[in-house]
Tab-separated table of N, CA and C in Angstrom:
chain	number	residue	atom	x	y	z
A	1	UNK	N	173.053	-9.556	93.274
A	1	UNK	CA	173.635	-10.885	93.117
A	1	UNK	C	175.093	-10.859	93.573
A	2	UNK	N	175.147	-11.797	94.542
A	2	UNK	CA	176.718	-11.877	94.742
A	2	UNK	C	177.921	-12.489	93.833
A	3	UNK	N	178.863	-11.599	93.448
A	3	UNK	CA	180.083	-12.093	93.462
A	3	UNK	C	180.556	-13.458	93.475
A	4	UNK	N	180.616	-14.836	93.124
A	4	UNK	CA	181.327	-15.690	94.049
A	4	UNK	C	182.874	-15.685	93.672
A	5	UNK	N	183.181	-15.562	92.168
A	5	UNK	CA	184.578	-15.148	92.201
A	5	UNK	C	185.411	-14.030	92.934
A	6	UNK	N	184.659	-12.879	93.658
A	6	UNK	CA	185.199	-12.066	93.810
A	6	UNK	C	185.088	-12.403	95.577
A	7	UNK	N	183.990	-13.003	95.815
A	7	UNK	CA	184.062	-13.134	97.092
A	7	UNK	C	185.113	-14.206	97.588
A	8	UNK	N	185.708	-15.319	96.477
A	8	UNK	CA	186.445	-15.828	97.054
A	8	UNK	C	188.176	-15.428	96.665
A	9	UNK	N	188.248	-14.145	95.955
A	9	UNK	CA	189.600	-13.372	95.815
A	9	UNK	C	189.262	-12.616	97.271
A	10	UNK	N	188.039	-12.099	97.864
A	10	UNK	CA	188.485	-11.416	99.287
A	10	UNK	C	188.568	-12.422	100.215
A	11	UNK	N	188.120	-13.506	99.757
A	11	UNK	CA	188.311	-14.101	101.737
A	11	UNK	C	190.245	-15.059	101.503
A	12	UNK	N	190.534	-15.350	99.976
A	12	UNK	CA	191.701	-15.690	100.014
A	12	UNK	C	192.864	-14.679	100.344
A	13	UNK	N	192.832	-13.507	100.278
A	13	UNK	CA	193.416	-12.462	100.496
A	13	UNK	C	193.283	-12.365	101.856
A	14	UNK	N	192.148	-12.137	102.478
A	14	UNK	CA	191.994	-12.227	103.801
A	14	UNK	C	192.815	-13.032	104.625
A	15	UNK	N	192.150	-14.760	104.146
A	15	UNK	CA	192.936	-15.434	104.975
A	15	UNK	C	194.501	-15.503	104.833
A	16	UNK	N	195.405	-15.465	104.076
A	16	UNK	CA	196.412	-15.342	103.400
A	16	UNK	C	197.312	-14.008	104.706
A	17	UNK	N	196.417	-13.096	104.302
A	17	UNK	CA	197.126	-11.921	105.018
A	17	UNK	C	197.341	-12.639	106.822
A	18	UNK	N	196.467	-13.301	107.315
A	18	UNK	CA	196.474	-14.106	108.160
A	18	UNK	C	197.317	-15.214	108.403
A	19	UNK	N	197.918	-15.579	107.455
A	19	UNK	CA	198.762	-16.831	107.353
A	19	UNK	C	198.194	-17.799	107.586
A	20	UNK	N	196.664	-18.389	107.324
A	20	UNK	CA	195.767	-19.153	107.403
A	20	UNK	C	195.728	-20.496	108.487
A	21	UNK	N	195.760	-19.231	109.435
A	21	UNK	CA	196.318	-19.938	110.631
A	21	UNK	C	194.369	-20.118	110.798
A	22	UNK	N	194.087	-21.282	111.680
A	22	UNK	CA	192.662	-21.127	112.079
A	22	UNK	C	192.242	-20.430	113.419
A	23	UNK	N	193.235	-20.170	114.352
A	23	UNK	CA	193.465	-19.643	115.095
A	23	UNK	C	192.713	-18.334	115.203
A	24	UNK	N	192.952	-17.709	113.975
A	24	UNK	CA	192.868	-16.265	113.633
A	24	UNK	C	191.512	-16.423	113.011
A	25	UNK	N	190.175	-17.292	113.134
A	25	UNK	CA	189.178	-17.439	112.798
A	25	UNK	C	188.094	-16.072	113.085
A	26	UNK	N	188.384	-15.632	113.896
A	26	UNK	CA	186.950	-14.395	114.826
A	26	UNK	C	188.215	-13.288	113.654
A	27	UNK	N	189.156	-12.800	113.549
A	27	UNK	CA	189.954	-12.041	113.133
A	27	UNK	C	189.284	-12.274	111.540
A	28	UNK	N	189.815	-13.545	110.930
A	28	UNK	CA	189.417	-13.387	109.624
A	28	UNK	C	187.657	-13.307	109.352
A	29	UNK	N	186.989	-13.458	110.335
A	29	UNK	CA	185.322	-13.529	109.764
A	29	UNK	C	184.981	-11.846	109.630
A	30	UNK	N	185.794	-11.593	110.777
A	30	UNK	CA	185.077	-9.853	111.132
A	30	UNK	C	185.985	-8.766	109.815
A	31	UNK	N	186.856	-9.258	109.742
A	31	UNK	CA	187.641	-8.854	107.789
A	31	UNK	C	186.610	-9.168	106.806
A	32	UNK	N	186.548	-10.014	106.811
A	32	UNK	CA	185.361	-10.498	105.388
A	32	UNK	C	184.070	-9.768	106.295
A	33	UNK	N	183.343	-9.427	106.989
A	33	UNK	CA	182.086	-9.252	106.904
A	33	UNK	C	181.898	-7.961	106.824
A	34	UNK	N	183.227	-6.931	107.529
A	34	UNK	CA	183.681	-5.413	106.670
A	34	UNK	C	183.753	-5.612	105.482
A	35	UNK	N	184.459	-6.743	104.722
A	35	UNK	CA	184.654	-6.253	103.220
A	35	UNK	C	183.342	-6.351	102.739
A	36	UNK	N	182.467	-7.802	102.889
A	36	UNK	CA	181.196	-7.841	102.291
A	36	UNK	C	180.230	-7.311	102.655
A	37	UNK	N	180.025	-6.252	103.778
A	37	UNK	CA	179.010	-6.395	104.092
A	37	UNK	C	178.229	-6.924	105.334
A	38	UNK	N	178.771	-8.038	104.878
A	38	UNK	CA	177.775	-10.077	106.157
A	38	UNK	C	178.892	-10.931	105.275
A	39	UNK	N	178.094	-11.867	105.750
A	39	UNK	CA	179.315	-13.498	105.406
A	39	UNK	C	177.935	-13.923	104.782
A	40	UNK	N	177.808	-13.647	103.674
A	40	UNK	CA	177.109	-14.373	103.014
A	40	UNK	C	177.328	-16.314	102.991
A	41	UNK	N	176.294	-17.059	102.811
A	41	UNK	CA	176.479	-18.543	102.821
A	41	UNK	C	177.748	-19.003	102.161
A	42	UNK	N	177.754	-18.280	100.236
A	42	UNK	CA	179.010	-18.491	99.896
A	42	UNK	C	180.263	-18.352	100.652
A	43	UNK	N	180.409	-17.217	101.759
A	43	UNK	CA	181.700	-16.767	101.947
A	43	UNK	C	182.130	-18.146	102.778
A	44	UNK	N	180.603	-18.408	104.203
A	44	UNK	CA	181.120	-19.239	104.701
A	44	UNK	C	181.520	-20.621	104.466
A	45	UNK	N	181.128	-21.050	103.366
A	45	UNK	CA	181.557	-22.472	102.459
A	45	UNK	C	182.691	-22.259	101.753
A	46	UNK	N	183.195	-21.317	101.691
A	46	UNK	CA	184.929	-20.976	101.010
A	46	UNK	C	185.655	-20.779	102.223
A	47	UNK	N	185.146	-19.992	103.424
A	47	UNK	CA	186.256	-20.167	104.232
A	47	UNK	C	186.606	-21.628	104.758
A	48	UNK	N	185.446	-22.417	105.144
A	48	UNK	CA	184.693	-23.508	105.726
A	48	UNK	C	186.599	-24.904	104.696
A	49	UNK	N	186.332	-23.965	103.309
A	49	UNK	CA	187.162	-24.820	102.601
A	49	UNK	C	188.432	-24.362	102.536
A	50	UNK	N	188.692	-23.109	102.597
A	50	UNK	CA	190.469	-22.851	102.986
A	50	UNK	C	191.012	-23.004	104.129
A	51	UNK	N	189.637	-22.718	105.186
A	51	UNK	CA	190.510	-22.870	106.292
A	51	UNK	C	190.215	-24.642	107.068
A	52	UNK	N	189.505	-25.351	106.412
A	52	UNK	CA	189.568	-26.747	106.678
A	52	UNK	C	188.815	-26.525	108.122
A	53	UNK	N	187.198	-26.143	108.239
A	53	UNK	CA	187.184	-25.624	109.590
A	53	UNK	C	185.473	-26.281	109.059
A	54	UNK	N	184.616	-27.029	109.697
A	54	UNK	CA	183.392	-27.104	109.758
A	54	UNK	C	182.531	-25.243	109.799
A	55	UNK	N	181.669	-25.848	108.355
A	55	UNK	CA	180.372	-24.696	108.351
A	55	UNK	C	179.894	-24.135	109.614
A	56	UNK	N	179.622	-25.313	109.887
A	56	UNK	CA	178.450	-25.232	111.215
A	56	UNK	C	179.593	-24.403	112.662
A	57	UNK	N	180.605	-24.572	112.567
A	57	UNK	CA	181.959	-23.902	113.679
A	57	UNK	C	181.684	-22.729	113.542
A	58	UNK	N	181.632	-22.420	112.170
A	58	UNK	CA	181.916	-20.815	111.682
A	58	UNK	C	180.511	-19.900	111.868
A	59	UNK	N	179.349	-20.699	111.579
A	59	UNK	CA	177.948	-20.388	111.652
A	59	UNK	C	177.981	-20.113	113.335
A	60	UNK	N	178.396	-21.169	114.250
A	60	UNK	CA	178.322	-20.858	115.044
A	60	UNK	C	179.042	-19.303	115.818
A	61	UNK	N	180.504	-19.350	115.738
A	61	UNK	CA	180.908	-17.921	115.906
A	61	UNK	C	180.208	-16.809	115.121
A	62	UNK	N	179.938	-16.800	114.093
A	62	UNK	CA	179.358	-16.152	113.399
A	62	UNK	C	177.712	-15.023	113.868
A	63	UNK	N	177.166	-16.240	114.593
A	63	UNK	CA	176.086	-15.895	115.499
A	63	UNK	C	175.938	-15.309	116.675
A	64	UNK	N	177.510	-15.796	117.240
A	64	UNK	CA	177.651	-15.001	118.917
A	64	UNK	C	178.209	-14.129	118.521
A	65	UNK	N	178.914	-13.576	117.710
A	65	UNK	CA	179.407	-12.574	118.303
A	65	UNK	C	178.461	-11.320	117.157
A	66	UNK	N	178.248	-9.982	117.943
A	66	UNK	CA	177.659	-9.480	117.553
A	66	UNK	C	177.790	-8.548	116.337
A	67	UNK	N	179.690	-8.301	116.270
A	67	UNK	CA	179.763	-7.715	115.226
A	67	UNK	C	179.862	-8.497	114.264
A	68	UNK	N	179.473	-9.583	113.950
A	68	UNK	CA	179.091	-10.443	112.652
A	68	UNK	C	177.768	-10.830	111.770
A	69	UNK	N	177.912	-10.817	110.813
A	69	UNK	CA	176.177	-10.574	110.367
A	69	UNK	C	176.125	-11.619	109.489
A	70	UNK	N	174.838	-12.664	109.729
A	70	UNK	CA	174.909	-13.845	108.185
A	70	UNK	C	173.749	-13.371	107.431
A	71	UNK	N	173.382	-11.951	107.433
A	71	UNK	CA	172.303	-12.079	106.139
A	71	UNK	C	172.423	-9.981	106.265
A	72	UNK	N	172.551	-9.443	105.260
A	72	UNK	CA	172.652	-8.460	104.558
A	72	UNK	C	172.109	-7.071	105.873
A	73	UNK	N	172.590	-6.105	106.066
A	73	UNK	CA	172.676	-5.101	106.973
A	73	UNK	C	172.342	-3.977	106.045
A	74	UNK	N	171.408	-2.939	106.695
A	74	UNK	CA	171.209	-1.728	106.214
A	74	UNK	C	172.292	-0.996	105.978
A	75	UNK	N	172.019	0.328	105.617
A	75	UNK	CA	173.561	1.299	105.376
A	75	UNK	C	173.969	1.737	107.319
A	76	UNK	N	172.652	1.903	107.815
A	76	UNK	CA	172.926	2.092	109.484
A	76	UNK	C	172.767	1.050	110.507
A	77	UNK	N	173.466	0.839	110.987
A	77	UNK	CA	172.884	-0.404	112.248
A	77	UNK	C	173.470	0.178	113.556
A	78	UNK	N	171.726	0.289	113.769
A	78	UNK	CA	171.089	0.659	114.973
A	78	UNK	C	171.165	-0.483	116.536
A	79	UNK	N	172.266	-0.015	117.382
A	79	UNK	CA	172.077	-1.095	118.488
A	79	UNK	C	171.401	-0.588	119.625
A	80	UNK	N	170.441	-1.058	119.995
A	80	UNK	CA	169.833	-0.059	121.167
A	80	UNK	C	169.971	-1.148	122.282
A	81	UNK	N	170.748	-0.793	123.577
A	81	UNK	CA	171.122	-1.615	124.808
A	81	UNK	C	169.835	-1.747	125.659
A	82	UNK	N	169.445	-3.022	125.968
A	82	UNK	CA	168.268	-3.262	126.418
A	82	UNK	C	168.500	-3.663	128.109
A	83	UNK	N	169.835	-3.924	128.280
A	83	UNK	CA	170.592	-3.757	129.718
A	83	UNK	C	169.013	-3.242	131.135
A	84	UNK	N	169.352	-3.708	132.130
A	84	UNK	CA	168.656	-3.662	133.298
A	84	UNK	C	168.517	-1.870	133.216
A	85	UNK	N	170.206	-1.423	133.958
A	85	UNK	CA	170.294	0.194	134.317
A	85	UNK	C	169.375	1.109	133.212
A	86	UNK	N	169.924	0.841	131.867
A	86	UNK	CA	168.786	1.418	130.506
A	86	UNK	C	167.193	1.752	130.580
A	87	UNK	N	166.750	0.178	130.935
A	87	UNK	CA	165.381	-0.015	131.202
A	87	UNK	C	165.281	0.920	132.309
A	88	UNK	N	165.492	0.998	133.494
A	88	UNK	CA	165.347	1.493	134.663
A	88	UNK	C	165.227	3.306	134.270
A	89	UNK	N	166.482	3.870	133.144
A	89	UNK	CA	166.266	4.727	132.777
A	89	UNK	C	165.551	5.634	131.952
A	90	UNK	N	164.147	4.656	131.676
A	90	UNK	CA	163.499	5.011	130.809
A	90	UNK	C	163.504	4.536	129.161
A	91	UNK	N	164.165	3.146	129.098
A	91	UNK	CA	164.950	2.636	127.576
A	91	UNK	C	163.919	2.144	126.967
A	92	UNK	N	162.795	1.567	128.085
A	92	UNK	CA	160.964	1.199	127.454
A	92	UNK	C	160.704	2.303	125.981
A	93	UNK	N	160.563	3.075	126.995
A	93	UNK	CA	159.981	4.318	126.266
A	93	UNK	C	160.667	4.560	125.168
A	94	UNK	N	161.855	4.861	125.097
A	94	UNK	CA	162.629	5.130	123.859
A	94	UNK	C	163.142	4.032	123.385
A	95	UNK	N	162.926	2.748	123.611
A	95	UNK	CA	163.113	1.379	122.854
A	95	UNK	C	161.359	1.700	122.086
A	96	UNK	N	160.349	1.890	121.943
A	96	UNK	CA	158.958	2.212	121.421
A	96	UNK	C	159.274	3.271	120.600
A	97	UNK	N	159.521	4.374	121.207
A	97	UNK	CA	159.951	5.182	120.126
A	97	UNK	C	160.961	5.344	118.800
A	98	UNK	N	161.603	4.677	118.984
A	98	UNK	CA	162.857	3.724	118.226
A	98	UNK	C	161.872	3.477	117.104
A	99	UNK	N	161.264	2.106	117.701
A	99	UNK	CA	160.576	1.079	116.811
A	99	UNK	C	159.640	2.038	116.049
A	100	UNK	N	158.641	2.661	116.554
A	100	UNK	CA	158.077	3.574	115.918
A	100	UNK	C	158.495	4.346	115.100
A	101	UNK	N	159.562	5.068	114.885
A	101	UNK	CA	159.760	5.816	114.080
A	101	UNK	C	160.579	5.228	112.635
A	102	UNK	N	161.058	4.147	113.236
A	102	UNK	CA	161.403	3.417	111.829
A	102	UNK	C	160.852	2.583	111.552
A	103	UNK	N	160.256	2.224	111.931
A	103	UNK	CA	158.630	0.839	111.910
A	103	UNK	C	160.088	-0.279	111.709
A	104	UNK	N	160.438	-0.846	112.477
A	104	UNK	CA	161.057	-2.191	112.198
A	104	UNK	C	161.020	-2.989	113.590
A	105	UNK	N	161.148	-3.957	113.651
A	105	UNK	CA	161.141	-4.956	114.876
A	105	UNK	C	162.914	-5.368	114.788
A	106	UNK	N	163.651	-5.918	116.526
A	106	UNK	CA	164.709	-5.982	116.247
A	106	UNK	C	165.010	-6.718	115.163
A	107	UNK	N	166.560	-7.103	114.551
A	107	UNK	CA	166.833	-8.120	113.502
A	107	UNK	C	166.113	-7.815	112.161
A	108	UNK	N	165.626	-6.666	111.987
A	108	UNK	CA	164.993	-6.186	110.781
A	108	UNK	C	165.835	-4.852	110.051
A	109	UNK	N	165.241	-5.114	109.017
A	109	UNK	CA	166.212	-4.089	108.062
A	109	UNK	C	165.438	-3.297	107.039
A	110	UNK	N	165.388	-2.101	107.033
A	110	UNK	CA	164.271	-1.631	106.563
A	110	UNK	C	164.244	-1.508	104.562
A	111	UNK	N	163.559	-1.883	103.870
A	111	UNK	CA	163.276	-2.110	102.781
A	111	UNK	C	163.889	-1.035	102.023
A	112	UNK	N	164.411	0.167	102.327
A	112	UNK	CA	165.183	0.784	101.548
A	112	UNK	C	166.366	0.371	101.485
A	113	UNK	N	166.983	-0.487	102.743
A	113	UNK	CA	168.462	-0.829	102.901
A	113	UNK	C	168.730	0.429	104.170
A	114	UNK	N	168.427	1.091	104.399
A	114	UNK	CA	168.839	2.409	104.968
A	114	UNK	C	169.243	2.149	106.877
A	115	UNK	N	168.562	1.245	107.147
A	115	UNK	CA	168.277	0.649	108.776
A	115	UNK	C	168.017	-0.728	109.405
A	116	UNK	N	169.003	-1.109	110.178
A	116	UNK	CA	168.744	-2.218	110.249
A	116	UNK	C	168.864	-2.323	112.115
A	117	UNK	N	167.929	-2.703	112.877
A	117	UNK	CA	167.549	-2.260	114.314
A	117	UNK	C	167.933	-3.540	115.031
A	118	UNK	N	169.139	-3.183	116.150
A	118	UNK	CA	169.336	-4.979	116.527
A	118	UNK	C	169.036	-4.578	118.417
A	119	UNK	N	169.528	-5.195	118.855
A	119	UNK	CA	169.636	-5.271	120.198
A	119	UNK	C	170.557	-5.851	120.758
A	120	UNK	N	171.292	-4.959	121.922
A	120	UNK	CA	172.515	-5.753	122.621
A	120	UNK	C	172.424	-5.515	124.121
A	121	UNK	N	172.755	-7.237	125.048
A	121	UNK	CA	172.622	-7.092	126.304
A	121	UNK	C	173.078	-5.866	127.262
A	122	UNK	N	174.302	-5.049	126.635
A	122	UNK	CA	174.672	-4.007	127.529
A	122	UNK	C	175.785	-3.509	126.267
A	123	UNK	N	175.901	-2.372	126.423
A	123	UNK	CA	177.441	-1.334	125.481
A	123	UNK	C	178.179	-1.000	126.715
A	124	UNK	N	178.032	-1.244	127.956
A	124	UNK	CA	179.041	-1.116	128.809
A	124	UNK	C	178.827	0.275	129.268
A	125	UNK	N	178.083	0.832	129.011
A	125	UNK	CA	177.856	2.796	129.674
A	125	UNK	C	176.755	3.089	130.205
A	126	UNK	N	176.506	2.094	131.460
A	126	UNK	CA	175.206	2.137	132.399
A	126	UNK	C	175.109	2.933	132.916
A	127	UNK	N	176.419	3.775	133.529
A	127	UNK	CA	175.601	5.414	133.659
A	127	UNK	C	175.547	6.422	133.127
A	128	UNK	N	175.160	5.787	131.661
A	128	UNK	CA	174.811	7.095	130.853
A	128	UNK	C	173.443	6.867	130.081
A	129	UNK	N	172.624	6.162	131.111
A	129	UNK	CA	171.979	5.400	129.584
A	129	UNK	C	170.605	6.112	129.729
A	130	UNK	N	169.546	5.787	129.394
A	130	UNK	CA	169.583	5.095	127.837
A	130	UNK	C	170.633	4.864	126.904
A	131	UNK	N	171.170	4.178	126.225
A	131	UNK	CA	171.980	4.561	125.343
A	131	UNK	C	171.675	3.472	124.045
A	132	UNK	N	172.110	3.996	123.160
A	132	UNK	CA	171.665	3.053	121.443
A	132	UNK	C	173.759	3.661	120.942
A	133	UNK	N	173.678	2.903	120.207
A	133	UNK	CA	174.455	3.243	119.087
A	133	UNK	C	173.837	3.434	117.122
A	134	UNK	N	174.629	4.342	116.143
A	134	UNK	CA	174.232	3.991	115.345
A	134	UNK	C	175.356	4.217	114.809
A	135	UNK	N	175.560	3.226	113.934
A	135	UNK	CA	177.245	2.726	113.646
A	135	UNK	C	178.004	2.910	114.503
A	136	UNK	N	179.181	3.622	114.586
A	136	UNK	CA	180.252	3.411	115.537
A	136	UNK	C	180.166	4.594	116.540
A	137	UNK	N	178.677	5.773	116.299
A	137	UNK	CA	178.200	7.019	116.901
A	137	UNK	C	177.729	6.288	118.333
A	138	UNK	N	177.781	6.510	119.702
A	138	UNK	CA	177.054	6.404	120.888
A	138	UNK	C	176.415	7.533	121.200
A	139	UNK	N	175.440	7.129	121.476
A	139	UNK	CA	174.520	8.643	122.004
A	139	UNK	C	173.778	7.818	123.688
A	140	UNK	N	173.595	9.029	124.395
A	140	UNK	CA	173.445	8.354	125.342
A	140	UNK	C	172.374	9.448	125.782
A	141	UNK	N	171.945	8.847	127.278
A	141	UNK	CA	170.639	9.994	128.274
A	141	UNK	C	169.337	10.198	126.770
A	142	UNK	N	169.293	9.291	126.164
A	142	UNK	CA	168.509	9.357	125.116
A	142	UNK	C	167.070	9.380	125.468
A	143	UNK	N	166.153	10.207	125.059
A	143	UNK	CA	164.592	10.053	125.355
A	143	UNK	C	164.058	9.890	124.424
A	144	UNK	N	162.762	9.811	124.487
A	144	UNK	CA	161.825	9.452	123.080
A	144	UNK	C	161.986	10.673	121.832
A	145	UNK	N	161.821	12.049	122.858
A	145	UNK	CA	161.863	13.389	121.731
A	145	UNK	C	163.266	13.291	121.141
A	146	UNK	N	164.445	12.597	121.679
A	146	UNK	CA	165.755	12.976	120.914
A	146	UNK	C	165.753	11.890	119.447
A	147	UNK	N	164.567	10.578	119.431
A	147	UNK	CA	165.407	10.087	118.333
A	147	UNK	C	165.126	10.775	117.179
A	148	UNK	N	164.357	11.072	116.775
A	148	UNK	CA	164.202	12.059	115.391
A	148	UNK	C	165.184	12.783	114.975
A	149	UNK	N	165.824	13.235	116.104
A	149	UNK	CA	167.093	14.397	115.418
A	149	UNK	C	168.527	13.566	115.317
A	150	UNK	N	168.431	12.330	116.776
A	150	UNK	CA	169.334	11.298	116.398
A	150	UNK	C	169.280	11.257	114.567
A	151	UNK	N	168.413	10.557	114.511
A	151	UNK	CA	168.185	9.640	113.264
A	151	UNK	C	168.137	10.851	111.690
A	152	UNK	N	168.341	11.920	112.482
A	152	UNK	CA	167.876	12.406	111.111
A	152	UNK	C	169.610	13.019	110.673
A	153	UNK	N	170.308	13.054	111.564
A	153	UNK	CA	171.854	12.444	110.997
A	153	UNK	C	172.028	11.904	110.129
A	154	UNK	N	171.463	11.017	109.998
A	154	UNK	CA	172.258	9.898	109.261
A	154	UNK	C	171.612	9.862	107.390
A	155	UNK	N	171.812	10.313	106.876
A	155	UNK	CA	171.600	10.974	104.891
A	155	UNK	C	171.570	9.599	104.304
């Protein structure tokens, strides 16, 4: 159960440290969604109200950009680049093997909390790829036999 008093001592602190400029909107969402977690609905109806900024504005940034989350993230999040060069390098195969070994489909989060599997148009390292991230780790030239030992990193 969330917080709402506490969630709205972090996003006032947040915005505050900001000088609640609206300006600084992508700055203050990606603060609150480190502190919480995601931007839970509450957060975005308190910022929505300090910073005098439409829900639906914030929902919207909220959605493009990728390091923002509106509904609860595993302890790992898994980005695997689905990019042209990737595919070409074999990213089929180890995009299957991925899925397989953690049984989740992208935008899913696995029922322990432990994994949550997304997808992004490119990480920018087409000649290294395959490549996935898991948290802020890049691994790259990835094949099907490496994710197991990838994944078994992560405790």
């Amino acid at each position: 159960m969330i917080d709402e008093n506490n969630i709205k001592t972090i996003i006032h602190k947040v915005i505050n440290k900001h000088g609640g400029d609206k300006r600084e909107l992508i700055t203050i969402l990606t603060e609150i969604n480190q502190k919480l977690g995601y931007l839970p609905k509450e957060a975005i109806t308190e910022i929505s109200i300090q910073l005098g900024i439409p829900k639906s504005q914030i929902y919207s940034d909220a959605s493009f950009y990728s390091m923002l989350h509106t509904k609860p993230m595993g302890r790992h999040v898994i980005k695997f680049c689905e990019s042209a060069p990737c595919y070409v390098e074999g990213g089929r195969e180890v995009w299957a093997a991925l899925k397989k070994t953690i049984n989740l489909e992208p935008g899913e989060t696995s029922p322990d909390g432990k994994w949550t599997l997304t997808t992004t148009s490119c990480l920018g390292l087409c000649d290294i790829g395959p490549v996935m991230m898991v948290d802020e780790d890049i691994y790259s030239k990835i094949s099907p036999e490496t994710i197991p030992d990838i994944l078994s990193r992560y405790k």
